[in-house]
Amino acid sequence: MIPVNEPRLGARELEYVNECLQTGWISSEGRFIEAFEQKWAEYCGMKYGVAVCNGTVALQLAVACLDLQPGEEVILPTFTIISCAQAITYNGGIPVLVDCDPRTWCMDVGQVEAKITSRTRAIMPVHIYGHPVDMEPLQEIARRHNLVIIEDAAEAHGAEYKGARCGSLGDISCFSFYANKIVTTGEGGMVLTNNEAVASRLKSLRNLCFQKERRFYHTALGFNFRMTNIQAALGVAQVEAIESAVQQKRWMGQEYTKRLSQFKELQLPVEEAWAKNVYWMYGLVLNESTGMSAVDFAKRLAEAGVATRPFFLGMHEQPVLQDRGLFMGEHYPVAERLARQGLYLPSGLSLTQVQLGEVCRVVGAILNGR
Ligand SMILES: Cc1ncc(COP(=O)(O)O)c(C=O)c1O
């Protein structure tokens, strides 16, 4: 089976993790935490980094900094992972959805303004599968309505919008370093900001709101969302190698596109003129004219030794959110189609040219042999 993803880990990762084990710095103190926070913030073009234990809680902490009052709203794309919606609901807010752009699969920024009410506090753009959101119109809307932008750049390490890195385009940005991410720490996440007060709040919330002056004395409730020094050690080694990882992803994306563009039944990822796509995952949308859904297609691919993953199912189609009375009767046709016709192909950093060729051969054989 050609896997969807596998992490790329090298000698540096081993060396730095070994240092943690040999020195005994295995919890959330030690030199790698700050080094990772600094290196990642610097790479993304932001001032402060706060490392946490995964991308889901990075979003939760970012939204916590809004101090949402009950009934206040955050606008996000329906086509994303549930971490985004639950970061809002856990903080007492209401997620408000927009559909996605049919080309980039990212939030349709043209739909945002119509969703703004007197209760709207923030917008949460999500850069999908490595392609940035069209941020400039969003930044302009946020400025005009005095809204915070919380950028979810979990899938867009190294991606760029008009020359600026994803993660530097909002007020607060969030990352995941799960094993399938371009930079991985196994499990892990980070929140970036240029605001010193926000960074200090994030650090406090991450660590049970301990007071500096007197430990075990609390004036606020926090969380234990700390990252370990071992994870950060992996992260430092990974950031040192990010240029070659991004290059490999871009090679993979361009190579897939070159070989698959002959199939008119497939919609392939784009790279808009203002974007640098890092092809975190190489997605396909299968035309309904094939008579196959993504589930049928995935099954055929798996039988031929090619692993895939389905696209996201929109937040408005999630029973757990509908059960809370959210999104009743709402429809988002682009996201609904992507959820049914979309999947992604093997996209790991270790994918070889031979494997990529085999994936394309199998895709072609299924489409031609229908
Ligand atoms: C867009 C997006 N945001 C947030 C997350 C959550 O990250 P984690 O899996 O580290 O909790 C993911 C997960 O992969 C994601 O794809």
mmCIF file of C-alpha atoms and ligand atoms in Angstrom:
data_model
loop_
_atom_site.group_PDB
_atom_site.id
_atom_site.type_symbol
_atom_site.label_atom_id
_atom_site.label_comp_id
_atom_site.label_asym_id
_atom_site.label_seq_id
_atom_site.Cartn_x
_atom_site.Cartn_y
_atom_site.Cartn_z
ATOM 1 C CA MET A 1 0.000 0.000 0.000
ATOM 2 C CA ILE A 2 1.341 3.442 -0.858
ATOM 3 C CA PRO A 3 0.592 5.418 2.348
ATOM 4 C CA VAL A 4 -1.172 8.771 2.403
ATOM 5 C CA ASN A 5 1.570 10.170 4.544
ATOM 6 C CA GLU A 6 4.612 9.323 6.592
ATOM 7 C CA PRO A 7 6.820 11.713 8.550
ATOM 8 C CA ARG A 8 10.374 12.466 7.467
ATOM 9 C CA LEU A 9 12.688 12.129 10.468
ATOM 10 C CA GLY A 10 16.468 12.365 10.275
ATOM 11 C CA ALA A 11 19.716 12.339 12.214
ATOM 12 C CA ARG A 12 19.142 15.819 13.689
ATOM 13 C CA GLU A 13 15.828 14.735 15.200
ATOM 14 C CA LEU A 14 17.569 11.757 16.800
ATOM 15 C CA GLU A 15 20.426 13.893 18.104
ATOM 16 C CA TYR A 16 18.155 16.522 19.702
ATOM 17 C CA VAL A 17 15.717 13.996 21.199
ATOM 18 C CA ASN A 18 18.698 12.062 22.582
ATOM 19 C CA GLU A 19 19.914 15.247 24.233
ATOM 20 C CA CYS A 20 16.571 15.510 26.079
ATOM 21 C CA LEU A 21 16.811 11.917 27.267
ATOM 22 C CA GLN A 22 20.453 12.237 28.296
ATOM 23 C CA THR A 23 19.977 15.524 30.154
ATOM 24 C CA GLY A 24 16.658 14.548 31.728
ATOM 25 C CA TRP A 25 14.760 17.576 30.290
ATOM 26 C CA ILE A 26 11.753 15.586 29.142
ATOM 27 C CA SER A 27 8.813 17.675 30.355
ATOM 28 C CA SER A 28 7.853 21.195 29.383
ATOM 29 C CA GLU A 29 10.998 22.959 30.489
ATOM 30 C CA GLY A 30 14.302 22.823 28.649
ATOM 31 C CA ARG A 31 16.138 24.659 25.921
ATOM 32 C CA PHE A 32 14.185 23.320 22.955
ATOM 33 C CA ILE A 33 10.807 24.817 23.881
ATOM 34 C CA GLU A 34 11.923 28.423 23.601
ATOM 35 C CA ALA A 35 14.174 27.641 20.651
ATOM 36 C CA PHE A 36 11.265 26.075 18.767
ATOM 37 C CA GLU A 37 8.920 28.952 19.622
ATOM 38 C CA GLN A 38 11.471 31.507 18.470
ATOM 39 C CA LYS A 39 12.452 29.677 15.303
ATOM 40 C CA TRP A 40 8.875 29.033 14.213
ATOM 41 C CA ALA A 41 7.716 32.584 14.969
ATOM 42 C CA GLU A 42 10.691 33.944 13.060
ATOM 43 C CA TYR A 43 10.118 31.610 10.101
ATOM 44 C CA CYS A 44 6.494 32.727 9.885
ATOM 45 C CA GLY A 45 7.301 36.410 10.369
ATOM 46 C CA MET A 46 5.696 36.875 13.784
ATOM 47 C CA LYS A 47 7.136 38.083 17.101
ATOM 48 C CA TYR A 48 5.930 35.585 19.712
ATOM 49 C CA GLY A 49 5.318 31.835 19.646
ATOM 50 C CA VAL A 50 3.550 29.811 22.330
ATOM 51 C CA ALA A 51 4.003 26.061 21.892
ATOM 52 C CA VAL A 52 1.140 23.800 22.972
ATOM 53 C CA CYS A 53 0.337 20.097 22.847
ATOM 54 C CA ASN A 54 -1.715 20.060 19.599
ATOM 55 C CA GLY A 55 -3.348 22.244 16.978
ATOM 56 C CA THR A 56 -6.849 21.791 18.394
ATOM 57 C CA VAL A 57 -5.931 23.421 21.699
ATOM 58 C CA ALA A 58 -3.917 26.095 19.876
ATOM 59 C CA LEU A 59 -7.249 27.191 18.361
ATOM 60 C CA GLN A 60 -8.996 26.869 21.710
ATOM 61 C CA LEU A 61 -6.440 29.146 23.412
ATOM 62 C CA ALA A 62 -6.501 31.645 20.554
ATOM 63 C CA VAL A 63 -10.295 31.962 20.837
ATOM 64 C CA ALA A 64 -10.030 32.142 24.660
ATOM 65 C CA CYS A 65 -8.061 35.390 24.194
ATOM 66 C CA LEU A 66 -11.196 36.971 22.662
ATOM 67 C CA ASP A 67 -13.042 36.673 26.018
ATOM 68 C CA LEU A 68 -16.260 35.949 24.125
ATOM 69 C CA GLN A 69 -19.505 36.875 25.830
ATOM 70 C CA PRO A 70 -22.375 34.396 25.462
ATOM 71 C CA GLY A 71 -23.952 34.739 22.018
ATOM 72 C CA GLU A 72 -20.938 36.404 20.394
ATOM 73 C CA GLU A 73 -20.013 35.029 16.999
ATOM 74 C CA VAL A 74 -16.978 33.948 15.018
ATOM 75 C CA ILE A 75 -17.165 33.457 11.237
ATOM 76 C CA LEU A 76 -15.383 30.448 9.760
ATOM 77 C CA PRO A 77 -15.600 28.178 6.715
ATOM 78 C CA THR A 78 -17.886 25.165 6.979
ATOM 79 C CA PHE A 79 -15.260 23.144 5.110
ATOM 80 C CA THR A 80 -12.693 22.541 7.852
ATOM 81 C CA ILE A 81 -11.885 20.284 10.793
ATOM 82 C CA ILE A 82 -14.155 20.289 13.852
ATOM 83 C CA SER A 83 -11.321 21.722 15.980
ATOM 84 C CA CYS A 84 -12.184 25.156 14.535
ATOM 85 C CA ALA A 85 -15.881 25.037 15.448
ATOM 86 C CA GLN A 86 -15.329 23.538 18.871
ATOM 87 C CA ALA A 87 -12.696 26.151 19.754
ATOM 88 C CA ILE A 88 -15.568 28.629 19.458
ATOM 89 C CA THR A 89 -18.271 26.594 21.233
ATOM 90 C CA TYR A 90 -15.968 25.601 24.126
ATOM 91 C CA ASN A 91 -15.376 29.319 24.663
ATOM 92 C CA GLY A 92 -19.107 30.053 24.784
ATOM 93 C CA GLY A 93 -19.329 31.540 21.302
ATOM 94 C CA ILE A 94 -21.399 30.744 18.235
ATOM 95 C CA PRO A 95 -19.760 29.537 15.035
ATOM 96 C CA VAL A 96 -21.169 31.196 11.906
ATOM 97 C CA LEU A 97 -20.394 29.572 8.578
ATOM 98 C CA VAL A 98 -19.570 30.499 5.017
ATOM 99 C CA ASP A 99 -19.153 28.203 2.019
ATOM 100 C CA CYS A 100 -15.894 27.695 0.188
ATOM 101 C CA ASP A 101 -14.401 28.904 -3.022
ATOM 102 C CA PRO A 102 -14.831 26.154 -5.628
ATOM 103 C CA ARG A 103 -11.266 26.623 -6.953
ATOM 104 C CA THR A 104 -9.120 26.883 -3.825
ATOM 105 C CA TRP A 105 -11.522 25.041 -1.442
ATOM 106 C CA CYS A 106 -10.714 27.767 1.110
ATOM 107 C CA MET A 107 -13.387 30.022 2.643
ATOM 108 C CA ASP A 108 -15.278 32.156 0.132
ATOM 109 C CA VAL A 109 -14.291 35.583 1.419
ATOM 110 C CA GLY A 110 -17.051 37.144 -0.687
ATOM 111 C CA GLN A 111 -19.636 35.603 1.644
ATOM 112 C CA VAL A 112 -18.168 36.922 4.897
ATOM 113 C CA GLU A 113 -19.539 40.448 5.056
ATOM 114 C CA ALA A 114 -23.164 39.308 4.753
ATOM 115 C CA LYS A 115 -22.666 37.160 7.882
ATOM 116 C CA ILE A 116 -21.426 39.998 10.093
ATOM 117 C CA THR A 117 -23.802 41.085 12.870
ATOM 118 C CA SER A 118 -23.451 43.296 15.937
ATOM 119 C CA ARG A 119 -22.339 40.154 17.800
ATOM 120 C CA THR A 120 -19.471 39.212 15.454
ATOM 121 C CA ARG A 121 -16.057 39.353 17.119
ATOM 122 C CA ALA A 122 -13.690 37.477 14.848
ATOM 123 C CA ILE A 123 -13.078 35.737 11.538
ATOM 124 C CA MET A 124 -11.237 32.434 11.365
ATOM 125 C CA PRO A 125 -9.802 31.777 7.893
ATOM 126 C CA VAL A 126 -8.402 28.268 7.335
ATOM 127 C CA HIS A 127 -5.768 27.679 4.644
ATOM 128 C CA ILE A 128 -6.988 24.400 3.162
ATOM 129 C CA TYR A 129 -4.628 21.602 2.101
ATOM 130 C CA GLY A 130 -1.697 24.021 1.730
ATOM 131 C CA HIS A 131 -3.349 26.794 -0.327
ATOM 132 C CA PRO A 132 -3.783 30.213 1.305
ATOM 133 C CA VAL A 133 -7.090 32.014 1.743
ATOM 134 C CA ASP A 134 -7.490 35.237 -0.259
ATOM 135 C CA MET A 135 -6.557 37.327 2.784
ATOM 136 C CA GLU A 136 -6.492 40.948 1.592
ATOM 137 C CA PRO A 137 -10.283 41.384 1.238
ATOM 138 C CA LEU A 138 -10.683 39.643 4.587
ATOM 139 C CA GLN A 139 -8.165 41.947 6.292
ATOM 140 C CA GLU A 140 -10.031 44.916 4.860
ATOM 141 C CA ILE A 141 -13.391 43.637 6.182
ATOM 142 C CA ALA A 142 -11.834 42.947 9.598
ATOM 143 C CA ARG A 143 -10.410 46.468 9.745
ATOM 144 C CA ARG A 144 -13.707 48.063 8.772
ATOM 145 C CA HIS A 145 -15.752 46.067 11.300
ATOM 146 C CA ASN A 146 -13.102 45.986 14.026
ATOM 147 C CA LEU A 147 -12.849 42.177 14.020
ATOM 148 C CA VAL A 148 -9.971 39.970 15.098
ATOM 149 C CA ILE A 149 -8.507 37.521 12.559
ATOM 150 C CA ILE A 150 -7.538 34.131 13.970
ATOM 151 C CA GLU A 151 -5.691 32.365 11.188
ATOM 152 C CA ASP A 152 -5.670 28.572 11.108
ATOM 153 C CA ALA A 153 -2.449 27.760 9.281
ATOM 154 C CA ALA A 154 -2.270 24.138 10.492
ATOM 155 C CA GLU A 155 -2.098 22.832 6.924
ATOM 156 C CA ALA A 156 -0.060 25.615 5.377
ATOM 157 C CA HIS A 157 3.468 25.552 6.798
ATOM 158 C CA GLY A 158 5.600 27.640 4.447
ATOM 159 C CA ALA A 159 2.687 28.639 2.168
ATOM 160 C CA GLU A 160 2.573 32.285 1.099
ATOM 161 C CA TYR A 161 0.012 34.937 0.271
ATOM 162 C CA LYS A 162 1.419 37.755 -1.888
ATOM 163 C CA GLY A 163 4.898 36.952 -0.573
ATOM 164 C CA ALA A 164 3.935 36.842 3.134
ATOM 165 C CA ARG A 165 3.938 33.538 4.997
ATOM 166 C CA CYS A 166 0.706 31.984 6.188
ATOM 167 C CA GLY A 167 0.635 32.487 9.925
ATOM 168 C CA SER A 168 1.598 36.165 9.589
ATOM 169 C CA LEU A 169 -1.641 37.344 8.001
ATOM 170 C CA GLY A 170 -3.908 37.701 11.034
ATOM 171 C CA ASP A 171 -3.814 38.933 14.627
ATOM 172 C CA ILE A 172 -3.289 35.444 16.034
ATOM 173 C CA SER A 173 -2.331 32.335 14.062
ATOM 174 C CA CYS A 174 -2.511 28.668 14.940
ATOM 175 C CA PHE A 175 -0.524 25.652 13.806
ATOM 176 C CA SER A 176 -0.633 21.889 14.205
ATOM 177 C CA PHE A 177 2.501 19.739 14.188
ATOM 178 C CA TYR A 178 0.720 16.382 13.996
ATOM 179 C CA ALA A 179 2.693 13.605 12.279
ATOM 180 C CA ASN A 180 1.167 14.335 8.876
ATOM 181 C CA LYS A 181 2.129 18.023 8.933
ATOM 182 C CA ILE A 182 5.094 19.452 6.983
ATOM 183 C CA VAL A 183 6.813 20.275 10.281
ATOM 184 C CA THR A 184 5.936 17.661 12.878
ATOM 185 C CA THR A 185 6.547 17.106 16.569
ATOM 186 C CA GLY A 186 4.422 13.939 16.687
ATOM 187 C CA GLU A 187 1.620 15.750 18.485
ATOM 188 C CA GLY A 188 1.978 19.483 18.901
ATOM 189 C CA GLY A 189 0.791 22.955 18.064
ATOM 190 C CA MET A 190 1.655 26.634 18.350
ATOM 191 C CA VAL A 191 -0.040 30.003 18.578
ATOM 192 C CA LEU A 192 1.716 33.041 17.085
ATOM 193 C CA THR A 193 1.054 36.714 17.701
ATOM 194 C CA ASN A 194 2.785 40.088 17.480
ATOM 195 C CA ASN A 195 1.008 41.268 20.633
ATOM 196 C CA GLU A 196 3.088 40.882 23.794
ATOM 197 C CA ALA A 197 0.061 40.962 26.126
ATOM 198 C CA VAL A 198 -1.701 38.260 24.112
ATOM 199 C CA ALA A 199 1.458 36.116 24.126
ATOM 200 C CA SER A 200 1.713 36.428 27.873
ATOM 201 C CA ARG A 201 -1.995 35.545 28.305
ATOM 202 C CA LEU A 202 -1.534 32.493 26.055
ATOM 203 C CA LYS A 203 1.452 31.340 28.127
ATOM 204 C CA SER A 204 -0.502 31.704 31.314
ATOM 205 C CA LEU A 205 -3.574 29.846 29.975
ATOM 206 C CA ARG A 206 -1.336 27.054 28.664
ATOM 207 C CA ASN A 207 0.088 26.495 32.124
ATOM 208 C CA LEU A 208 -2.876 26.518 34.551
ATOM 209 C CA CYS A 209 -2.608 30.294 35.045
ATOM 210 C CA PHE A 210 0.106 29.864 37.666
ATOM 211 C CA GLN A 211 1.177 33.227 39.072
ATOM 212 C CA LYS A 212 4.832 34.161 38.726
ATOM 213 C CA GLU A 213 5.070 35.731 42.175
ATOM 214 C CA ARG A 214 3.289 32.997 44.085
ATOM 215 C CA ARG A 215 2.925 29.484 42.698
ATOM 216 C CA PHE A 216 -0.286 27.547 43.440
ATOM 217 C CA TYR A 217 -2.239 30.800 43.730
ATOM 218 C CA HIS A 218 -4.735 31.404 40.928
ATOM 219 C CA THR A 219 -6.809 34.363 39.780
ATOM 220 C CA ALA A 220 -7.985 32.669 36.568
ATOM 221 C CA LEU A 221 -8.704 29.189 35.248
ATOM 222 C CA GLY A 222 -6.324 27.785 32.683
ATOM 223 C CA PHE A 223 -5.360 24.486 31.115
ATOM 224 C CA ASN A 224 -2.437 22.138 30.956
ATOM 225 C CA PHE A 225 -1.776 22.434 27.215
ATOM 226 C CA ARG A 226 2.021 22.343 27.538
ATOM 227 C CA MET A 227 4.347 20.916 24.876
ATOM 228 C CA THR A 228 7.231 18.730 26.029
ATOM 229 C CA ASN A 229 10.900 19.505 25.456
ATOM 230 C CA ILE A 230 11.135 16.209 23.542
ATOM 231 C CA GLN A 231 8.458 17.340 21.100
ATOM 232 C CA ALA A 232 10.107 20.747 20.770
ATOM 233 C CA ALA A 233 13.447 19.028 20.094
ATOM 234 C CA LEU A 234 11.822 17.297 17.125
ATOM 235 C CA GLY A 235 10.355 20.637 16.087
ATOM 236 C CA VAL A 236 13.701 22.448 16.091
ATOM 237 C CA ALA A 237 15.227 19.755 13.881
ATOM 238 C CA GLN A 238 12.220 19.886 11.567
ATOM 239 C CA VAL A 239 12.322 23.673 11.178
ATOM 240 C CA GLU A 240 16.007 23.429 10.263
ATOM 241 C CA ALA A 241 14.944 21.256 7.304
ATOM 242 C CA ILE A 242 11.764 23.051 6.277
ATOM 243 C CA GLU A 243 13.058 24.523 3.018
ATOM 244 C CA SER A 244 13.725 21.098 1.545
ATOM 245 C CA ALA A 245 10.383 19.792 2.877
ATOM 246 C CA VAL A 246 8.462 22.622 1.192
ATOM 247 C CA GLN A 247 10.460 22.076 -1.998
ATOM 248 C CA GLN A 248 9.598 18.364 -1.943
ATOM 249 C CA LYS A 249 5.870 19.128 -1.458
ATOM 250 C CA ARG A 250 5.900 21.597 -4.322
ATOM 251 C CA TRP A 251 7.676 19.121 -6.567
ATOM 252 C CA MET A 252 5.047 16.520 -5.641
ATOM 253 C CA GLY A 253 2.155 18.906 -6.307
ATOM 254 C CA GLN A 254 3.503 20.048 -9.655
ATOM 255 C CA GLU A 255 4.329 16.476 -10.726
ATOM 256 C CA TYR A 256 0.832 15.199 -9.855
ATOM 257 C CA THR A 257 -0.730 18.113 -11.752
ATOM 258 C CA LYS A 258 1.451 17.469 -14.809
ATOM 259 C CA ARG A 259 0.429 13.821 -14.940
ATOM 260 C CA LEU A 260 -3.247 14.123 -13.958
ATOM 261 C CA SER A 261 -4.351 17.213 -15.884
ATOM 262 C CA GLN A 262 -5.191 15.026 -18.913
ATOM 263 C CA PHE A 263 -8.164 13.583 -16.971
ATOM 264 C CA LYS A 264 -11.088 15.909 -17.518
ATOM 265 C CA GLU A 265 -13.085 14.009 -14.874
ATOM 266 C CA LEU A 266 -10.793 15.380 -12.158
ATOM 267 C CA GLN A 267 -10.595 18.816 -10.601
ATOM 268 C CA LEU A 268 -7.040 19.332 -9.337
ATOM 269 C CA PRO A 269 -5.575 21.749 -6.770
ATOM 270 C CA VAL A 270 -4.838 25.239 -8.076
ATOM 271 C CA GLU A 271 -2.198 27.800 -7.296
ATOM 272 C CA GLU A 272 -3.733 31.246 -7.638
ATOM 273 C CA ALA A 273 -1.500 34.033 -9.004
ATOM 274 C CA TRP A 274 -1.198 35.516 -5.498
ATOM 275 C CA ALA A 275 -0.446 32.196 -3.806
ATOM 276 C CA LYS A 276 2.386 29.841 -3.029
ATOM 277 C CA ASN A 277 0.708 26.464 -2.513
ATOM 278 C CA VAL A 278 2.662 23.941 -0.432
ATOM 279 C CA TYR A 279 0.360 21.044 -1.446
ATOM 280 C CA TRP A 280 0.177 19.743 2.126
ATOM 281 C CA MET A 281 -2.207 17.127 0.756
ATOM 282 C CA TYR A 282 -2.858 16.666 -2.945
ATOM 283 C CA GLY A 283 -6.641 16.690 -3.298
ATOM 284 C CA LEU A 284 -8.856 15.607 -6.197
ATOM 285 C CA VAL A 285 -12.511 16.306 -6.852
ATOM 286 C CA LEU A 286 -14.137 13.651 -8.993
ATOM 287 C CA ASN A 287 -16.722 14.760 -11.510
ATOM 288 C CA GLU A 288 -20.198 13.271 -10.956
ATOM 289 C CA SER A 289 -20.201 12.265 -14.659
ATOM 290 C CA THR A 290 -17.944 9.348 -13.641
ATOM 291 C CA GLY A 291 -20.880 7.849 -11.746
ATOM 292 C CA MET A 292 -18.519 7.403 -8.779
ATOM 293 C CA SER A 293 -18.449 9.134 -5.411
ATOM 294 C CA ALA A 294 -15.191 9.727 -3.550
ATOM 295 C CA VAL A 295 -16.029 6.668 -1.402
ATOM 296 C CA ASP A 296 -16.333 4.440 -4.517
ATOM 297 C CA PHE A 297 -13.140 5.894 -5.966
ATOM 298 C CA ALA A 298 -11.217 5.466 -2.697
ATOM 299 C CA LYS A 299 -12.302 1.832 -2.528
ATOM 300 C CA ARG A 300 -11.044 1.176 -6.070
ATOM 301 C CA LEU A 301 -7.765 2.948 -5.310
ATOM 302 C CA ALA A 302 -7.283 0.957 -2.090
ATOM 303 C CA GLU A 303 -7.863 -2.317 -3.983
ATOM 304 C CA ALA A 304 -5.001 -1.276 -6.268
ATOM 305 C CA GLY A 305 -2.683 -0.416 -3.342
ATOM 306 C CA VAL A 306 -3.193 3.352 -3.102
ATOM 307 C CA ALA A 307 -4.263 4.777 0.272
ATOM 308 C CA THR A 308 -6.364 7.949 0.302
ATOM 309 C CA ARG A 309 -8.326 10.075 2.788
ATOM 310 C CA PRO A 310 -11.722 11.670 2.282
ATOM 311 C CA PHE A 311 -12.173 15.447 2.265
ATOM 312 C CA PHE A 312 -13.736 17.224 5.259
ATOM 313 C CA LEU A 313 -17.454 16.942 5.929
ATOM 314 C CA GLY A 314 -18.777 20.491 6.487
ATOM 315 C CA MET A 315 -19.523 21.727 9.984
ATOM 316 C CA HIS A 316 -23.195 22.264 9.033
ATOM 317 C CA GLU A 317 -23.478 18.524 8.381
ATOM 318 C CA GLN A 318 -22.088 17.476 11.778
ATOM 319 C CA PRO A 319 -24.702 15.850 14.015
ATOM 320 C CA VAL A 320 -22.907 16.962 17.185
ATOM 321 C CA LEU A 321 -23.245 20.622 16.165
ATOM 322 C CA GLN A 322 -26.763 20.267 14.741
ATOM 323 C CA ASP A 323 -27.794 18.710 18.083
ATOM 324 C CA ARG A 324 -26.836 22.031 19.694
ATOM 325 C CA GLY A 325 -29.290 23.810 17.441
ATOM 326 C CA LEU A 326 -26.595 25.134 15.140
ATOM 327 C CA PHE A 327 -26.884 25.619 11.361
ATOM 328 C CA MET A 328 -30.485 24.388 11.100
ATOM 329 C CA GLY A 329 -31.590 24.333 7.485
ATOM 330 C CA GLU A 330 -28.307 25.815 6.244
ATOM 331 C CA HIS A 331 -26.791 24.555 3.011
ATOM 332 C CA TYR A 332 -23.391 25.160 1.531
ATOM 333 C CA PRO A 333 -23.394 23.541 -1.910
ATOM 334 C CA VAL A 334 -19.666 23.830 -2.669
ATOM 335 C CA ALA A 335 -18.632 22.208 0.621
ATOM 336 C CA GLU A 336 -21.349 19.547 0.265
ATOM 337 C CA ARG A 337 -20.022 18.614 -3.158
ATOM 338 C CA LEU A 338 -16.390 18.560 -1.971
ATOM 339 C CA ALA A 339 -17.339 16.283 0.929
ATOM 340 C CA ARG A 340 -18.920 13.782 -1.447
ATOM 341 C CA GLN A 341 -16.579 13.969 -4.440
ATOM 342 C CA GLY A 342 -13.230 14.869 -2.865
ATOM 343 C CA LEU A 343 -10.318 12.841 -1.553
ATOM 344 C CA TYR A 344 -6.602 13.213 -1.269
ATOM 345 C CA LEU A 345 -3.824 11.077 -2.692
ATOM 346 C CA PRO A 346 -0.568 9.890 -1.083
ATOM 347 C CA SER A 347 1.259 13.134 -0.324
ATOM 348 C CA GLY A 348 3.981 12.252 2.189
ATOM 349 C CA LEU A 349 7.445 13.749 2.222
ATOM 350 C CA SER A 350 8.909 10.323 1.460
ATOM 351 C CA LEU A 351 6.740 9.711 -1.628
ATOM 352 C CA THR A 352 9.082 8.702 -4.445
ATOM 353 C CA GLN A 353 8.785 9.490 -8.138
ATOM 354 C CA VAL A 354 8.107 5.790 -8.767
ATOM 355 C CA GLN A 355 5.290 5.718 -6.194
ATOM 356 C CA LEU A 356 3.818 8.943 -7.563
ATOM 357 C CA GLY A 357 3.906 7.442 -11.059
ATOM 358 C CA GLU A 358 2.157 4.333 -9.799
ATOM 359 C CA VAL A 359 -0.579 6.399 -8.094
ATOM 360 C CA CYS A 360 -1.211 8.275 -11.364
ATOM 361 C CA ARG A 361 -1.223 5.029 -13.362
ATOM 362 C CA VAL A 362 -3.849 3.534 -11.016
ATOM 363 C CA VAL A 363 -5.976 6.708 -11.120
ATOM 364 C CA GLY A 364 -5.848 6.627 -14.929
ATOM 365 C CA ALA A 365 -6.651 2.903 -15.111
ATOM 366 C CA ILE A 366 -9.746 3.354 -12.927
ATOM 367 C CA LEU A 367 -10.966 6.366 -14.901
ATOM 368 C CA ASN A 368 -10.309 4.746 -18.292
ATOM 369 C CA GLY A 369 -11.697 1.358 -17.299
ATOM 370 C CA ARG A 370 -15.017 2.613 -16.009
HETATM 371 C C1 LIG B 1 -7.015 23.011 9.524
HETATM 372 C C2 LIG B 1 -6.704 22.284 10.795
HETATM 373 N N1 LIG B 1 -6.823 22.931 11.960
HETATM 374 C C3 LIG B 1 -6.576 22.325 13.142
HETATM 375 C C4 LIG B 1 -6.167 21.017 13.201
HETATM 376 C C5 LIG B 1 -5.989 20.368 14.543
HETATM 377 O O1 LIG B 1 -4.685 19.994 14.784
HETATM 378 P P1 LIG B 1 -4.329 18.736 15.761
HETATM 379 O O2 LIG B 1 -4.619 17.506 14.996
HETATM 380 O O3 LIG B 1 -2.870 18.932 16.022
HETATM 381 O O4 LIG B 1 -5.154 18.894 16.979
HETATM 382 C C6 LIG B 1 -6.001 20.303 12.020
HETATM 383 C C7 LIG B 1 -5.576 18.903 12.101
HETATM 384 O O5 LIG B 1 -4.962 18.313 11.382
HETATM 385 C C8 LIG B 1 -6.288 20.946 10.785
HETATM 386 O O6 LIG B 1 -6.169 20.289 9.622
#
